[in-house]
XYZ file of C-alpha atoms in Angstrom:
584
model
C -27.825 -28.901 29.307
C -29.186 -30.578 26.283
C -28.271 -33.934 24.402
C -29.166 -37.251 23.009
C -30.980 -40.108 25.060
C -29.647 -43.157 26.572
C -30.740 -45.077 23.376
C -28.520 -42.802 20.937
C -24.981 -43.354 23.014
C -23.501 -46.446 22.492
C -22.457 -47.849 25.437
C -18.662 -47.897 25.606
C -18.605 -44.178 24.690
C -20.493 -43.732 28.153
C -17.550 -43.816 30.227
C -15.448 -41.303 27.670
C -18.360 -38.773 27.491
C -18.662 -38.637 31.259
C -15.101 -37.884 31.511
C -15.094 -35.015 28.867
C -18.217 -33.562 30.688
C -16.553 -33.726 34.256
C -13.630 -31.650 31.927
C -15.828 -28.996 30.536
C -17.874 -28.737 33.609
C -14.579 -28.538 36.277
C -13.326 -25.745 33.860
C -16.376 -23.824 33.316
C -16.214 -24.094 37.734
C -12.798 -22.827 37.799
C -12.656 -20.298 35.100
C -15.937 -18.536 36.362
C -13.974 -18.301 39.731
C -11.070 -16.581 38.016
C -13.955 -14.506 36.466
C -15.665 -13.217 39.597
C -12.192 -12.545 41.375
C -10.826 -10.686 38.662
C -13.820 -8.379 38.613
C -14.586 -9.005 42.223
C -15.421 -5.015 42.336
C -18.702 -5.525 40.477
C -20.240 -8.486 42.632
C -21.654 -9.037 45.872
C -19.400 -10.447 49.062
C -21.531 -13.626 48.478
C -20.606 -16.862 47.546
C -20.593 -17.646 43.890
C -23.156 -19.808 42.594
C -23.171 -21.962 39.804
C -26.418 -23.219 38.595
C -26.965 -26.549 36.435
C -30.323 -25.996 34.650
C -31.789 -29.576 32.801
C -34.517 -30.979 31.792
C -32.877 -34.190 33.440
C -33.914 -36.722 30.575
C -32.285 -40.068 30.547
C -29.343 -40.376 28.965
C -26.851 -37.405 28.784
C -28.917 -34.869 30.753
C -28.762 -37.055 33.677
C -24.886 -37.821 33.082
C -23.997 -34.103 33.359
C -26.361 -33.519 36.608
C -24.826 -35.837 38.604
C -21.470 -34.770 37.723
C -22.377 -30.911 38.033
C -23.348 -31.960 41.945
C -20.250 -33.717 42.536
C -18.871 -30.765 41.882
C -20.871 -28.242 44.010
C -23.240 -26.583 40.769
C -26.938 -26.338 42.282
C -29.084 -28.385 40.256
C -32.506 -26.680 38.755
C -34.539 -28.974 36.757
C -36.761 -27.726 34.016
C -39.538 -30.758 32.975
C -41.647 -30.505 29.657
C -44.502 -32.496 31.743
C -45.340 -32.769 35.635
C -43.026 -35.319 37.109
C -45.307 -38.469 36.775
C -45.998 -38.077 33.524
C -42.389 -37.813 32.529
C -41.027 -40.853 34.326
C -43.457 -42.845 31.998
C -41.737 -41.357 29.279
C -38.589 -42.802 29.679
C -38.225 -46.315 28.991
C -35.457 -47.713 31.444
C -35.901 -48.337 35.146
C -32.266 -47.577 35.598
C -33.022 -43.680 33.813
C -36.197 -43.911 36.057
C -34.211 -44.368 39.313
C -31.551 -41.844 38.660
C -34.298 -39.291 37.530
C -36.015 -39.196 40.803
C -32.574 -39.451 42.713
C -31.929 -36.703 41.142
C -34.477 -34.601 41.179
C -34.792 -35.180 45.471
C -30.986 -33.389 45.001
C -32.679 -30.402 42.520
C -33.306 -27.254 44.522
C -35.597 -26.029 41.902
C -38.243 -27.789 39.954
C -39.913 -26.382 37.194
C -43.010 -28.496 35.840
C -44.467 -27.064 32.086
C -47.865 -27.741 30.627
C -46.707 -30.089 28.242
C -49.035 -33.106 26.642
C -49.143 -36.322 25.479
C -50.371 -35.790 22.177
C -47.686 -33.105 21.543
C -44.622 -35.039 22.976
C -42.332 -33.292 20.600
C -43.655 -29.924 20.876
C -43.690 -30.566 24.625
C -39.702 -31.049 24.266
C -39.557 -27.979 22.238
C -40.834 -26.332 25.100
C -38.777 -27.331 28.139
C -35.407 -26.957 25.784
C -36.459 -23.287 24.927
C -37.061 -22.873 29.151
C -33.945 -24.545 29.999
C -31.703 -21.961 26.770
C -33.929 -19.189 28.857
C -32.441 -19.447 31.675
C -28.605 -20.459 30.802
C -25.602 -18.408 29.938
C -24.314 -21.198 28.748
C -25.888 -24.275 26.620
C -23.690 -27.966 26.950
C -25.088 -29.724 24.233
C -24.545 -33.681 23.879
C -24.895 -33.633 20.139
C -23.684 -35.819 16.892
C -23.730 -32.673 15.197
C -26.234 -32.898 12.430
C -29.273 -30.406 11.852
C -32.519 -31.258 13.289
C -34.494 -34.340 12.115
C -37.724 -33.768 13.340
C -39.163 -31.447 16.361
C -37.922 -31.501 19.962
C -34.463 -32.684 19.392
C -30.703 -32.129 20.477
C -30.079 -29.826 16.927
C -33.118 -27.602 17.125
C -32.355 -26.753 20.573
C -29.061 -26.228 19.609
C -30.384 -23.777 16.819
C -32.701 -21.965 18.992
C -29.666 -21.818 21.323
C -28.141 -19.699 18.684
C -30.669 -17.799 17.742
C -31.139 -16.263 21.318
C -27.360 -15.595 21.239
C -26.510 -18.457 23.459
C -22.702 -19.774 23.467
C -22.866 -23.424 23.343
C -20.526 -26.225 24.162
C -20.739 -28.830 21.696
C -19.621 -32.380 23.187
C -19.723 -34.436 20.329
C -20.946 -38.295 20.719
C -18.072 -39.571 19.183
C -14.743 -39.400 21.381
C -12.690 -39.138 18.460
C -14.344 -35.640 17.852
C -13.020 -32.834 19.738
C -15.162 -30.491 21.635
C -16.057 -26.845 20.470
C -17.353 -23.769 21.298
C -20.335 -21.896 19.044
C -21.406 -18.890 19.469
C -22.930 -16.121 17.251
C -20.562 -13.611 18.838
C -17.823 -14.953 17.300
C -18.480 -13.178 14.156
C -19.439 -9.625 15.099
C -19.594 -8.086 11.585
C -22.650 -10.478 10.419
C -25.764 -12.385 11.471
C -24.839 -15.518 11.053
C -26.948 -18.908 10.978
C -26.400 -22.080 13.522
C -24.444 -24.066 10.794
C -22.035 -21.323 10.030
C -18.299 -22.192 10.917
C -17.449 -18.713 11.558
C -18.621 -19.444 14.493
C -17.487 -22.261 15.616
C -14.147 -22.515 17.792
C -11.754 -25.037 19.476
C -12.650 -25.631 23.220
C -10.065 -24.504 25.238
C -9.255 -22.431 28.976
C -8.254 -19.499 26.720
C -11.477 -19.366 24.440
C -13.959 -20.325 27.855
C -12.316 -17.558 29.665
C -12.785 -14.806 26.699
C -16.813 -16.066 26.372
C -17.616 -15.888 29.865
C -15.872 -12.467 30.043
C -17.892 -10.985 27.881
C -20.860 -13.142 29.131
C -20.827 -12.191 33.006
C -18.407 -8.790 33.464
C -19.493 -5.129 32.967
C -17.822 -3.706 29.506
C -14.554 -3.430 29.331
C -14.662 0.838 28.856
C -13.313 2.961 31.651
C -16.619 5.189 31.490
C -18.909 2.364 31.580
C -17.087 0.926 34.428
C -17.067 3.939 36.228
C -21.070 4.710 35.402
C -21.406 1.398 37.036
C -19.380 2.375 40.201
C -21.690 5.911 40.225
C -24.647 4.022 40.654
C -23.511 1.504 42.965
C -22.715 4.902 45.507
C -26.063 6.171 44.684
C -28.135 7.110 47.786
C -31.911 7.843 48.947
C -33.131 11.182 48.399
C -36.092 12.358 51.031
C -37.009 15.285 49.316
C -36.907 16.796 45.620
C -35.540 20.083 45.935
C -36.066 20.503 41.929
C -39.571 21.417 41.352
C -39.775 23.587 38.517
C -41.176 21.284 36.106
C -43.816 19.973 37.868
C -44.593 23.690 38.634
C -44.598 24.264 35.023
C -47.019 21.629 34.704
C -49.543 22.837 37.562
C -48.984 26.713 36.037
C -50.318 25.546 32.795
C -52.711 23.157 34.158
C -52.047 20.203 32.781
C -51.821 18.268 36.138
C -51.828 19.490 40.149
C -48.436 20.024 41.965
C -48.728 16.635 44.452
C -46.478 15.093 46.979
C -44.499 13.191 44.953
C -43.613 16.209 43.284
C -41.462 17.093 45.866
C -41.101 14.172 48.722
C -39.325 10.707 47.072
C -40.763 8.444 48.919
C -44.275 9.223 47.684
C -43.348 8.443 44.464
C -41.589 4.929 45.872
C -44.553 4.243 47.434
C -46.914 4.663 44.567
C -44.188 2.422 42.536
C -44.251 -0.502 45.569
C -48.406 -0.414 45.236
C -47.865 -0.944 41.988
C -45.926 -4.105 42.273
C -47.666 -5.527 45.421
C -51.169 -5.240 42.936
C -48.934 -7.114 40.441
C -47.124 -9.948 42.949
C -50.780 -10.579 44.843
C -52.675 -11.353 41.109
C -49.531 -13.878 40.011
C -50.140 -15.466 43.675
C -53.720 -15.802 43.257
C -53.013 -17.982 40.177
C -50.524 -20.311 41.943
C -48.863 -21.115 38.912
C -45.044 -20.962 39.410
C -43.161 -18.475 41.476
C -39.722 -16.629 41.335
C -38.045 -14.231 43.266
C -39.830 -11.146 42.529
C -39.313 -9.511 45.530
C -35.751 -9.096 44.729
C -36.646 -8.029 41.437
C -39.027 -5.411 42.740
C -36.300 -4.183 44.862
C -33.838 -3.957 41.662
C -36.435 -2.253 39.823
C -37.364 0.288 42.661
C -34.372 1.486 42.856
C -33.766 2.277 39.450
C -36.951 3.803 38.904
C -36.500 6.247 42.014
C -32.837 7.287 41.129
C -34.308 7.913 37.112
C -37.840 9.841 38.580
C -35.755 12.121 40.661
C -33.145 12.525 37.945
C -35.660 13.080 35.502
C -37.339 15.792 37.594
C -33.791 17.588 38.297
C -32.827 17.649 34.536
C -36.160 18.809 34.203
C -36.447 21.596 35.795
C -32.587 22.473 35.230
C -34.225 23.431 32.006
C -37.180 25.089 32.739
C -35.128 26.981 35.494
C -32.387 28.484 32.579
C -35.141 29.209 29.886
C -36.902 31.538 32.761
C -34.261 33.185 34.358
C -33.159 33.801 30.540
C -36.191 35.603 29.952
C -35.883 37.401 33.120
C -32.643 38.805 32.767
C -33.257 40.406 29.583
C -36.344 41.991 31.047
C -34.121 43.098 34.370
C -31.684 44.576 31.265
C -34.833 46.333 29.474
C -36.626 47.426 32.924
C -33.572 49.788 33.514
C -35.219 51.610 30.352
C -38.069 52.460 32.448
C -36.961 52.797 36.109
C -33.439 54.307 35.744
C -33.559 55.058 39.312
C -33.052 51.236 39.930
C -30.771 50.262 37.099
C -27.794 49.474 40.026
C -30.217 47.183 41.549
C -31.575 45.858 38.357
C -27.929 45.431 36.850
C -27.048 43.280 40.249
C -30.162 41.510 39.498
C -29.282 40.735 36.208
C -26.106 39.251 37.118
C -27.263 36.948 40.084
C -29.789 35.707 37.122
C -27.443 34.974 34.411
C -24.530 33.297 37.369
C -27.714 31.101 38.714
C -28.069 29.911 34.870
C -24.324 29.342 34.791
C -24.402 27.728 37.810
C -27.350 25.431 37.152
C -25.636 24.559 34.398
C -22.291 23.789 35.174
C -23.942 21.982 38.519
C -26.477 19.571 36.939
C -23.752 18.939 33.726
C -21.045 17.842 36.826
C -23.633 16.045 38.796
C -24.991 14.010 35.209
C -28.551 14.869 35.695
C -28.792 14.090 32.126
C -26.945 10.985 31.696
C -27.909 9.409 34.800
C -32.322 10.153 33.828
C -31.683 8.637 30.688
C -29.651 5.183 31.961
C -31.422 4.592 34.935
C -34.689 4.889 33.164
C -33.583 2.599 30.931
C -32.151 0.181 33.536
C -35.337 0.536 35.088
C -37.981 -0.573 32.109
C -35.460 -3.013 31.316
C -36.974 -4.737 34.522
C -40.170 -4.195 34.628
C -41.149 -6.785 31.984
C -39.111 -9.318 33.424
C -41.062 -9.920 36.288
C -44.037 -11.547 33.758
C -40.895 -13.211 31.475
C -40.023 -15.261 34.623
C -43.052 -16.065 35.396
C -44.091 -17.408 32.110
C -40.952 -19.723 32.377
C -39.751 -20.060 29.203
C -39.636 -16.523 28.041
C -36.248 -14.313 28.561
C -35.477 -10.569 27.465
C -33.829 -9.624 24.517
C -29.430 -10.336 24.494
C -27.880 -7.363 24.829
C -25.765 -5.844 22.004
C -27.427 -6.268 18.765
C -28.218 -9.713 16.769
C -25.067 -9.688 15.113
C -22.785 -8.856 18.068
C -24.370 -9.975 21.288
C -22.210 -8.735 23.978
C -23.351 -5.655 26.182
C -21.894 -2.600 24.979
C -23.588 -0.259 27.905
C -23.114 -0.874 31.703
C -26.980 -0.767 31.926
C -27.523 -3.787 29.791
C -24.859 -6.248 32.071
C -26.632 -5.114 34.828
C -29.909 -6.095 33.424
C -28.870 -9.229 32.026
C -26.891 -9.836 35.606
C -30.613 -9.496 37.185
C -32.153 -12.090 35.333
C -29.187 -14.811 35.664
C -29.467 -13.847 39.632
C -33.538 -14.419 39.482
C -32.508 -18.231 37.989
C -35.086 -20.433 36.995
C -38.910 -20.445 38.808
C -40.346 -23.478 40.079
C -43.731 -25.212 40.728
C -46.159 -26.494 38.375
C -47.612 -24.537 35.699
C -51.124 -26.232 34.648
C -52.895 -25.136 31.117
C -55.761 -24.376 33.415
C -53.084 -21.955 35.536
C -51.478 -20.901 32.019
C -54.608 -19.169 30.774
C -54.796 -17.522 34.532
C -51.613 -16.313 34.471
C -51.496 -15.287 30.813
C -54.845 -13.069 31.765
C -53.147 -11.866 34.899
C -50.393 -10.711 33.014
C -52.350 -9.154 30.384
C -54.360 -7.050 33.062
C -51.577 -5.980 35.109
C -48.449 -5.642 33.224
C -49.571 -4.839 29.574
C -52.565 -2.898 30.409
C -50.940 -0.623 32.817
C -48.868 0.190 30.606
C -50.895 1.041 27.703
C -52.815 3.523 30.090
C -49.540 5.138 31.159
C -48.559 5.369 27.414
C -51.997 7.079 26.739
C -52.144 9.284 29.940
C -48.652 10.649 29.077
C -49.547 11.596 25.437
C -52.599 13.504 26.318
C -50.225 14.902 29.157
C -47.541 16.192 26.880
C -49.986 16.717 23.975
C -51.475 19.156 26.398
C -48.469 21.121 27.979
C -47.471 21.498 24.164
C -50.470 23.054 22.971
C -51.032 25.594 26.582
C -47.118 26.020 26.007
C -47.817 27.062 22.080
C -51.016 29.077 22.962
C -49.299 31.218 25.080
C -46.360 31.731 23.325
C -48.041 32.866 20.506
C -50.199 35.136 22.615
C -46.882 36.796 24.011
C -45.599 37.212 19.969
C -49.380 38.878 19.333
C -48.891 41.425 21.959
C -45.593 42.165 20.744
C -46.801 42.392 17.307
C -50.103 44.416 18.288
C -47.530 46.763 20.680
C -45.109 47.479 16.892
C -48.888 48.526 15.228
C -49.555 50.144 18.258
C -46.407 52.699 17.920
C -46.331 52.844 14.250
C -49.913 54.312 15.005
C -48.424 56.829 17.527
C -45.786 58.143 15.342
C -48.481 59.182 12.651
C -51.040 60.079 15.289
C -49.019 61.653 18.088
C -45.538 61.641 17.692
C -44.865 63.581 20.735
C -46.378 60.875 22.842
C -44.758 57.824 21.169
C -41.442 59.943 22.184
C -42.033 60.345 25.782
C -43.336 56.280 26.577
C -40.478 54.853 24.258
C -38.651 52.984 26.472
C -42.476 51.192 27.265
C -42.780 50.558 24.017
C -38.861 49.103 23.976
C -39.172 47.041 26.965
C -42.499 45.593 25.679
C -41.180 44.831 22.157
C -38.032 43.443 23.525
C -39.081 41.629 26.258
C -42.204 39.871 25.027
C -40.575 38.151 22.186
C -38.044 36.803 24.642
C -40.399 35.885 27.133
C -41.828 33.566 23.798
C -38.622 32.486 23.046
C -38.305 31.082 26.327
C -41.144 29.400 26.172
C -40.475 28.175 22.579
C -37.240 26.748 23.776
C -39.120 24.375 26.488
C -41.119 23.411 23.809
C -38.338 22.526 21.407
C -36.254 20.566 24.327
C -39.391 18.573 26.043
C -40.237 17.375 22.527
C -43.469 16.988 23.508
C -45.630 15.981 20.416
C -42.992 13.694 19.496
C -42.932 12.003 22.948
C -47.082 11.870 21.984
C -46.486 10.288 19.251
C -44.188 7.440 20.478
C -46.303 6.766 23.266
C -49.560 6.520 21.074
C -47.699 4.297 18.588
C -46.636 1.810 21.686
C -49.901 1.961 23.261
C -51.787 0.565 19.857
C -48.780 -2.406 19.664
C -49.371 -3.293 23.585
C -53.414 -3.530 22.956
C -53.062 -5.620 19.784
C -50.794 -7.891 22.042
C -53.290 -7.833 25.028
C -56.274 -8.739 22.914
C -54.402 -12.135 21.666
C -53.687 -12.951 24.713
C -57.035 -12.415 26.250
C -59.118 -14.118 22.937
C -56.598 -17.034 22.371
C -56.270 -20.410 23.807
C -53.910 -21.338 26.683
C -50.982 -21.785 25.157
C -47.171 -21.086 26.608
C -45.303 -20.726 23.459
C -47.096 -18.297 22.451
C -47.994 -16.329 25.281
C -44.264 -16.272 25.558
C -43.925 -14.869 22.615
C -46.424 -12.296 22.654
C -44.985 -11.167 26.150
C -41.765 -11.247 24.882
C -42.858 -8.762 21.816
C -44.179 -6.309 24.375
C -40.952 -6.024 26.260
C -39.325 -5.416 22.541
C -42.337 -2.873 21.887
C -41.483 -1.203 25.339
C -37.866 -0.898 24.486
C -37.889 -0.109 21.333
C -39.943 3.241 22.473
C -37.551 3.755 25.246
C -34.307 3.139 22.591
C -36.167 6.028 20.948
C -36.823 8.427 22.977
C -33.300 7.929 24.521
C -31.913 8.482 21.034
C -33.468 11.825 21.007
C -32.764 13.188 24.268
C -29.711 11.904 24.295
C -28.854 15.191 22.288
C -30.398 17.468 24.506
C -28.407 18.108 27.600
C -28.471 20.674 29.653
C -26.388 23.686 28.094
C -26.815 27.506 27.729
C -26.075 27.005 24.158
């Protein structure tokens, strides 16, 4: 909710604005029932909730919370300054009176570090928290562009520039009521005043908006990607291992636990965000459900490490047992005595790559790495958003269509409406805490894991190219070697041919092989990406360490490492996207 103050509404267009909002709020109520029913499949059994978020000011904010709790909506109010400090701001006893009526009704209160000498910025600040947090904006407006900072129109603007549908209730009664939203023109960016985006308010257009605001994509696939990971279960142990073998063969890192048992990897991940949870406490700022988060995000990130690890080693497993079965078809050269056992070798190799094949293509190794990965990191980051109140991920889509195209970015986006607003009181003594806490472990972490995975990969890459080249050597020095012969003593060239066939033969495909793991793991470009994301995270952490408290901007800055995070993980899924398993 934003809109004017009690000094801007004349007072017998009161009574007529009241009515329209009880309208647009009973049908926003009734038409997000019809919603959930009609797509009952993809939510929880619970009861649905519908959250009023305001910064309660006198005037219209206050008109609309009191009518959103007549009519069951759960009231979470977003101040720009702790609570004292705000009552003085408002000039009426009779807006004093219903504020802190209606704030003993609010079950969340969320108190910024706003000041007196900033008012404006201050209101700035708790209208970008309260757009944060909303699907939907009700703005109380007369409809012109902003005439200074902090009011009605800006946050109307910033509402569309986060891709934020709003309901326009104009002043005016004579005016009818609208709905803007950027979405409504899908071919362009457009800007706030643009009246391609503007349309008539109606049960028809509210019911299309929250559609595409609150249900999974309309696309039988997604829908059913959705239902696959809904049935996802636990694994105990990680019967694919032959990547991290690959990795300890090499010796770019030991074969460990949680190479093969899942719930040492879950573990490591839960340490992880305990560390995380027990700093934010420490700085008793504000707090938020992160628990439930941490459970959201734990399960992604299990189902994507052991997915990962199967797709993985589905390739590792057909590259070797490629190489092997054209050495079983060479050995015969030399041991004709076993070629019926070598031939029956040979085919058990080339089924078990047909096999893996067709079994991790049915199963979606592939697909399911690459989305629940990105489900996953989708999360992560919005642990420290919440927490720094008025920051919020990225809309899904893209800027000029902002509707979620892939199941994984509803489900996202349906994880941070769930989380709603956080509450207490967030000091500028706490904010330069928190914004430190953050920096040290959320940013930080992650900068390390960038780095310690491009050495990693930079590593396998060049042990992986070392010996391949080594196996193409001996070929080469085994062709010199029998050129030699034939000159020297062609007599004994004849007699060890087939040696000299199954070493020609088979080295080169043994390299090939090993080429081919190269060529799939893109390993120097995965070095590269990380490297590159690692130097954007540490410019970010070393603002946020040197520069003053400030939430704006830590917002921001937090808000560019989530973009910097996903931006590498858009990448990289862009890329492997085109490598799935395949004996082609």
């Amino acid at each position: 909710m934003t809109g004017h103050r009690r000094d801007a509404l004349a007072a017998d267009a009161v009574e007529a604005l009241k009515s329209r909002l009880r309208d647009v709020l009973v049908a926003i109520a009734a038409t997000a029932n019809d919603v959930r029913r009609a797509n009952c499949e993809f939510f929880s059994d619970a009861p649905l909730r519908l959250l009023f978020v305001s910064p309660l000011a006198d005037g219209a904010d206050q008109i609309a919370a009191a009518i959103a709790l007549e009519l069951g909506f759960e009231l979470h109010a977003i101040l720009p300054f702790e609570r004292d400090r705000y009552l003085e701001d408002m000039a009426e006893a009779a807006g004093r009176a219903e504020f802190d009526a209606l704030l003993s009704r609010a079950s969340c209160v969320l108190e910024l570090p706003g000041h007196t000498s900033h008012l404006l910025e201050s209101y700035v600040m708790a209208g970008r928290a309260t757009v944060a947090h909303s699907d939907l904006l009700i703005a109380v407006w007369d409809g012109l562009p902003p005439r200074g900072r902090g009011g009605t129109g800006e946050i109307v603007r910033l509402a569309h520039d986060r891709a934020t549908p709003t309901i326009h209730v104009p002043i005016s009664a004579s005016q009818p009521i609208t709905l803007r939203w950027s979405a409504f023109e899908p071919a362009v960016i457009t800007s706030a005043e643009d009246t391609a985006n503007v349309r008539g308010f109606s049960n028809e257009e509210l019911n299309d908006v929250l559609n595409a605001l609150v249900t999974p994509p309309p696309g039988a696939q997604e829908r059913n990607f959705i239902h696959k990971f809904q049935s996802e279960c636990r694994r105990k142990v990680k019967a694919r291992i032959e990547y991290p073998l690959l990795l300890a063969a090499t010796g770019v890192s030991r074969f460990r636990r949680q190479h093969w048992r899942a719930d040492a990897a879950f573990e490591q991940s839960h340490a992880e965000w305990r560390s995380y949870c027990d700093a934010c406490e420490r700085v008793q700022a504000v707090s938020a459900p992160l628990t439930s988060l941490q459970n959201w995000y734990e399960w992604a990130d299990s189902l994507a490490t052991h997915f990962a690890q199967s797709y993985r080693s589905g390739h590792v497993f057909n590259f070797v047992l490629g190489a092997l079965a054209v050495l079983l078809a060479l050995t015969t050269l030399v041991l004709p005595d076993a070629k019926k056992y070598l031939a029956v070798a040979e085919l058990i190799a080339v089924l078990a790559i047909l096999f893996n094949t067709w079994f991790g293509t049915r199963q979606q190794w592939h697909r399911r790495w690459l989305d629940y990965r990105q489900l996953a990191e989708r999360l992560r980051p919005m642990r420290s958003l919440k927490m720094l109140a008025l920051a919020a991920p990225d809309p899904p889509g893209t800027s000029a269509n902002p509707v979620a195209r892939r199941w994984i970015d509803w489900y996202a986006i349906a994880v941070w409406r769930a989380m709603a607003c956080p509450s207490g009181r967030l000091t500028q003594d706490k904010l330069k805490i928190l914004t430190e806490t953050i920096a040290e472990h959320e940013i930080t972490p992650q900068i390390d894991y960038h780095r310690s995975t491009a050495r990693q990969v930079e590593r396998l890459d060049h042990r992986l190219e070392i010996f391949g080249y080594s196996l193409f050597a001996l070929a080469l020095v085994g062709c010199i070697a029998l050129l030699i012969g034939f000159v020297v003593d062609p007599a004994w060239v004849k007699h060890n041919s087939n040696w000299f066939t199954l070493l020609s033969a088979g080295l080169p495909a043994i390299g090939t092989a090993v080429f081919g793991i190269r060529v799939q793991g893109d390993y120097v470009g995965s070095a590269v990406r990380s490297e590159q994301t690692a130097q954007v995270l540490e410019q970010i952490v070393d603002r946020l360490e040197r520069e003053p408290a400030n939430l704006p901007r830590a917002g921001d800055l937090v808000e560019q490492a989530a973009r910097a995070m996903h931006a590498d993980l858009d990448e990289w899924r862009l890329l492997n996207q085109q490598h799935d398993l395949s004996v082609g």
